Coordinates of C-alpha atoms in Angstrom, one line a residue:
X1 CA -21.1 9.4 -27.8
X2 CA -21.4 5.9 -27.7
X3 CA -23.0 4.7 -24.1
X4 CA -21.0 2.5 -21.0
X5 CA -21.4 -1.0 -22.1
X6 CA -21.0 -4.1 -19.6
X7 CA -20.0 -7.5 -21.8
X8 CA -19.2 -10.6 -20.8
X9 CA -16.4 -13.0 -22.0
X10 CA -16.0 -17.0 -22.0
X11 CA -12.2 -17.8 -22.4
X12 CA -10.3 -20.8 -22.4
X13 CA -8.4 -20.9 -19.0
X14 CA -5.8 -24.4 -18.8
X15 CA -5.9 -27.2 -20.9
X16 CA -9.8 -27.9 -19.8
X17 CA -11.4 -25.0 -18.5
X18 CA -12.8 -21.7 -19.3
X19 CA -13.1 -18.5 -16.5
X20 CA -15.5 -15.6 -17.0
X21 CA -14.1 -12.0 -17.5
X22 CA -16.0 -9.3 -17.9
X23 CA -15.6 -6.1 -19.5
X24 CA -16.6 -2.6 -18.6
X25 CA -16.5 0.2 -21.0
X26 CA -17.5 3.5 -19.9
X27 CA -19.3 5.9 -22.3
X28 CA -16.6 7.8 -25.1
X29 CA -16.5 8.9 -28.0
X30 CA -16.8 7.1 -32.1
X31 CA -13.2 6.1 -32.5
X32 CA -11.5 7.1 -29.3
X33 CA -10.1 4.2 -27.2
X34 CA -9.0 4.6 -23.1
X35 CA -6.5 3.4 -20.7
X36 CA -7.4 -0.2 -20.0
X37 CA -7.3 -1.4 -16.3
X38 CA -7.4 -5.8 -15.4
X39 CA -8.8 -6.8 -12.1
X40 CA -9.1 -9.5 -10.0
X41 CA -12.1 -11.0 -8.5
X42 CA -14.5 -10.0 -11.1
X43 CA -17.7 -11.0 -9.3
X44 CA -17.3 -8.2 -6.7
X45 CA -16.5 -5.2 -8.7
X46 CA -20.0 -3.8 -10.1
X47 CA -22.6 -2.9 -8.7
X48 CA -25.5 -3.4 -11.1
X49 CA -25.2 -7.7 -10.2
X50 CA -25.7 -9.1 -6.6
X51 CA -22.2 -9.8 -5.2
X52 CA -21.8 -12.5 -2.3
X53 CA -19.0 -10.3 -0.3
X54 CA -19.3 -6.6 -0.9
X55 CA -18.7 -4.9 -3.8
X56 CA -15.8 -2.1 -5.3
X57 CA -18.4 -0.3 -7.6
X58 CA -15.7 0.5 -10.2
X59 CA -18.3 1.2 -12.4
X60 CA -19.3 4.5 -10.3
X61 CA -16.3 4.7 -9.6
X62 CA -14.5 5.4 -12.9
X63 CA -17.8 7.4 -14.2
X64 CA -17.6 9.6 -11.7
X65 CA -13.9 10.4 -12.4
X66 CA -14.7 11.1 -15.9
X67 CA -17.6 13.5 -15.1
X68 CA -15.3 15.2 -12.9
X69 CA -11.9 15.0 -15.2
X70 CA -12.7 14.0 -18.1
X71 CA -10.4 11.3 -18.4
X72 CA -11.7 7.3 -17.9
X73 CA -10.5 3.4 -18.0
X74 CA -11.9 0.0 -19.2
X75 CA -12.1 -2.0 -16.5
X76 CA -11.7 -6.2 -17.0
X77 CA -12.8 -8.4 -14.4
X78 CA -11.8 -11.7 -14.3
X79 CA -13.6 -14.0 -12.2
X80 CA -11.8 -16.3 -9.7
X81 CA -13.0 -20.1 -9.0
X82 CA -15.2 -18.7 -5.7
X83 CA -14.2 -21.5 -3.0
X84 CA -11.6 -19.5 -0.6
X85 CA -9.0 -21.9 -0.9
X86 CA -9.3 -22.8 -4.4
X87 CA -9.4 -18.7 -4.9
X88 CA -6.4 -18.2 -3.3
X89 CA -4.1 -21.1 -4.7
X90 CA -5.4 -19.5 -8.0
X91 CA -3.9 -16.5 -7.4
X92 CA -0.5 -17.3 -5.6
X93 CA 2.3 -17.9 -7.6
X94 CA 4.8 -20.9 -6.5
X95 CA 8.2 -18.8 -7.6
X96 CA 7.2 -16.3 -4.5
X97 CA 8.5 -18.9 -2.2
X98 CA 7.5 -21.5 0.3
X99 CA 4.1 -21.1 1.9
X100 CA 3.8 -20.3 5.5
X101 CA 1.3 -22.0 7.2
X102 CA -0.5 -20.3 9.9
X103 CA -0.9 -22.7 13.2
X104 CA -4.1 -22.6 13.0
X105 CA -4.6 -24.3 9.8
X106 CA -5.3 -27.6 10.2
X107 CA -3.2 -29.7 8.6
X108 CA -5.5 -31.7 6.8
X109 CA -6.3 -28.4 4.9
X110 CA -2.7 -27.8 4.1
X111 CA -2.7 -30.3 0.9
X112 CA -5.5 -27.8 -0.5
X113 CA -3.6 -24.8 -0.9
X114 CA -1.8 -25.6 -4.0
X115 CA -0.5 -22.5 -5.6
X116 CA -0.4 -22.5 -9.5
X117 CA -0.8 -18.4 -9.9
X118 CA 2.0 -18.6 -13.0
X119 CA -1.3 -20.5 -14.5
X120 CA -3.2 -17.1 -13.9
X121 CA -0.4 -15.0 -14.8
X122 CA -0.3 -16.7 -18.3
X123 CA -3.7 -16.3 -18.8
X124 CA -4.3 -12.7 -18.1
X125 CA -1.4 -11.9 -20.4
X126 CA -1.6 -14.1 -22.9
X127 CA -5.3 -14.9 -23.2
X128 CA -7.3 -12.4 -21.5
X129 CA -5.5 -8.9 -23.0
X130 CA -5.3 -10.2 -26.8
X131 CA -9.1 -10.5 -26.3
X132 CA -9.7 -7.3 -24.8
X133 CA -6.9 -5.2 -27.1
X134 CA -9.2 -7.3 -30.5
X135 CA -12.6 -6.6 -29.5
X136 CA -12.6 -3.1 -27.1
X137 CA -11.4 0.5 -27.4
X138 CA -8.6 0.2 -25.4
X139 CA -5.2 1.9 -25.9
X140 CA -2.3 -0.7 -26.1
X141 CA 0.7 -0.3 -24.8
X142 CA 2.6 -0.3 -21.4
X143 CA 1.7 3.2 -20.3
X144 CA -1.9 2.8 -21.1
X145 CA -2.4 -0.4 -19.2
X146 CA -2.8 -1.6 -15.4
X147 CA -3.3 -4.5 -13.3
X148 CA -4.9 -4.1 -10.1
X149 CA -6.2 -6.9 -6.8
X150 CA -6.8 -7.4 -3.4
X151 CA -5.5 -9.9 -0.5
X152 CA -4.2 -12.8 -2.6
X153 CA -4.9 -11.0 -5.9
X154 CA -3.2 -8.4 -4.4
X155 CA -0.1 -10.8 -4.3
X156 CA -1.0 -12.0 -7.9
X157 CA -1.4 -8.1 -9.0
X158 CA 2.3 -7.9 -7.6
X159 CA 3.9 -11.2 -9.7
X160 CA 2.2 -10.2 -12.7
X161 CA 3.4 -6.3 -12.9
X162 CA 6.8 -7.1 -11.5
X163 CA 7.3 -10.5 -13.9
X164 CA 5.5 -7.7 -17.4
X165 CA 7.2 -4.8 -17.0
X166 CA 7.2 -4.4 -20.8
X167 CA 3.0 -4.7 -20.6
X168 CA 2.2 -2.6 -17.3
X169 CA 3.1 0.5 -16.3
X170 CA 1.0 0.5 -12.8
X171 CA -0.3 -1.9 -10.3
X172 CA -2.7 -1.9 -7.3
X173 CA -1.8 -3.6 -4.4
X174 CA -4.3 -4.0 -2.2
X175 CA -4.3 -5.7 1.3
X176 CA -1.7 -8.3 -0.5
X177 CA -1.7 -11.6 1.5
X178 CA 2.2 -11.5 1.7
X179 CA 2.0 -13.7 5.3
X180 CA 1.1 -16.9 3.3
X181 CA 4.9 -17.3 2.1
X182 CA 8.1 -17.8 4.0
X183 CA 9.8 -13.9 4.4
X184 CA 13.3 -14.6 3.4
X185 CA 11.9 -16.1 0.0
X186 CA 9.7 -13.6 -0.5
X187 CA 12.3 -11.0 -0.2
X188 CA 15.0 -13.2 -2.2
X189 CA 12.3 -13.3 -5.2
X190 CA 12.1 -9.3 -5.0
X191 CA 15.6 -8.8 -5.0
X192 CA 16.2 -10.9 -8.0
X193 CA 12.9 -9.7 -10.0
X194 CA 13.1 -6.1 -10.0
X195 CA 13.2 -4.4 -13.5
X196 CA 14.9 -2.1 -15.1
X197 CA 11.4 -0.5 -16.5
X198 CA 10.2 -0.1 -12.8
X199 CA 6.4 0.2 -12.9
X200 CA 4.5 2.3 -9.8
X201 CA 3.3 0.1 -7.4
X202 CA 0.0 1.7 -5.2
X203 CA 0.7 -0.6 -2.4
X204 CA -2.6 -0.2 0.5
X205 CA -3.0 -2.1 3.4
X206 CA -5.8 -1.5 6.2
X207 CA -5.2 -2.7 10.0
X208 CA -9.2 -3.2 11.9
X209 CA -8.9 -6.6 12.1
X210 CA -6.6 -9.5 12.8
X211 CA -6.1 -10.4 9.5
X212 CA -5.7 -7.1 7.8
X213 CA -3.4 -5.8 10.9
X214 CA -0.9 -8.5 10.0
X215 CA -0.9 -8.2 6.3
X216 CA 0.0 -4.6 7.0
X217 CA 2.6 -5.8 8.8
X218 CA 3.9 -7.5 6.2
X219 CA 3.3 -5.3 3.6
X220 CA 5.3 -2.8 5.9
X221 CA 8.1 -5.4 5.6
X222 CA 8.3 -5.7 2.0
X223 CA 7.7 -2.4 1.1
X224 CA 10.9 -1.7 2.6
X225 CA 12.6 -3.8 0.6
X226 CA 11.4 -2.2 -2.2
X227 CA 12.4 1.3 -1.0
X228 CA 16.3 -0.4 -1.1
X229 CA 15.8 -1.7 -4.4
X230 CA 13.7 0.7 -6.6
X231 CA 13.2 3.9 -7.5
X232 CA 11.5 6.0 -4.7
X233 CA 9.2 7.5 -7.3
X234 CA 7.8 4.4 -7.9
X235 CA 6.4 3.3 -5.0
X236 CA 3.4 4.7 -2.7
X237 CA 2.6 3.2 0.6
X238 CA -1.1 3.9 2.5
X239 CA -1.8 2.1 5.4
X240 CA -5.3 2.9 6.6
X241 CA -5.6 1.5 10.5
X242 CA -9.3 1.7 10.8
X243 CA -9.9 -0.3 7.5
X244 CA -11.4 -3.8 7.4
X245 CA -10.1 -6.1 4.9
X246 CA -13.4 -5.5 2.9
X247 CA -14.4 -4.6 -0.4
X248 CA -15.7 -1.6 1.2
X249 CA -11.8 -0.7 2.1
X250 CA -10.7 -1.9 -1.4
X251 CA -13.2 0.9 -3.6
X252 CA -12.2 3.9 -1.1
X253 CA -8.7 3.5 -2.1
X254 CA -9.5 2.1 -5.7
X255 CA -10.6 6.3 -6.3
X256 CA -6.5 6.9 -5.6
X257 CA -5.2 4.4 -7.6
X258 CA -7.5 5.3 -10.4
X259 CA -6.4 9.1 -10.3
X260 CA -2.7 8.2 -9.9
X261 CA -2.8 5.3 -12.5
X262 CA -4.9 8.0 -15.6
X263 CA -3.6 11.3 -14.4
X264 CA 0.2 10.3 -13.6

């Protein structure tokens, strides 16, 4: 038996930058390969290092699931740029539509929100995935690969999974920041990009604070569009009204998402 490991990679991001990617490999037998989940906000996933906003504790969740069922997954945590505005731009693809700026957002701040989610998408598919598959004991192929994220990371997950259905069989779309887009634009993108081989989407929203309540209302609208153009067995929605926009809530629903992905 090979014990669990944490490995930090530094990979080229765009033309001039690098990005940290942290890979958690649970305990496994020699020669065994495992399914893999790629996740945004890598610095908030693992409880062995200090975190600023809260932690998902995904290593503990995977370990508990493995002890209970014998099944586990490699977790690949992709770090973000740290600052809120930069992170928001990094994880919001321009292709999903024009931005809907909230009235309380100062006009001088709006030009700072530059959507570059397509760059992040390219990084995941063409840099991170090949590096992980070359260096770690992961199963290759769509059936064994998932993507998961929260808030703007939920939006990025939604975009990447639907844009690359040949690579991902499952997406965890947690508290997605859909309200940042003009609804009509977002609906048009969805209807024109539903793939024939639709990945399974696990969609979650909370509601105990104003931001999460607004996100959940938007998620309900997006989910209605998905129901109109996607097979019902490819969609799952969970709304927990008493949960905030916080890692503690995403930690809770990640457990069910992990089970859905690993057990089918």
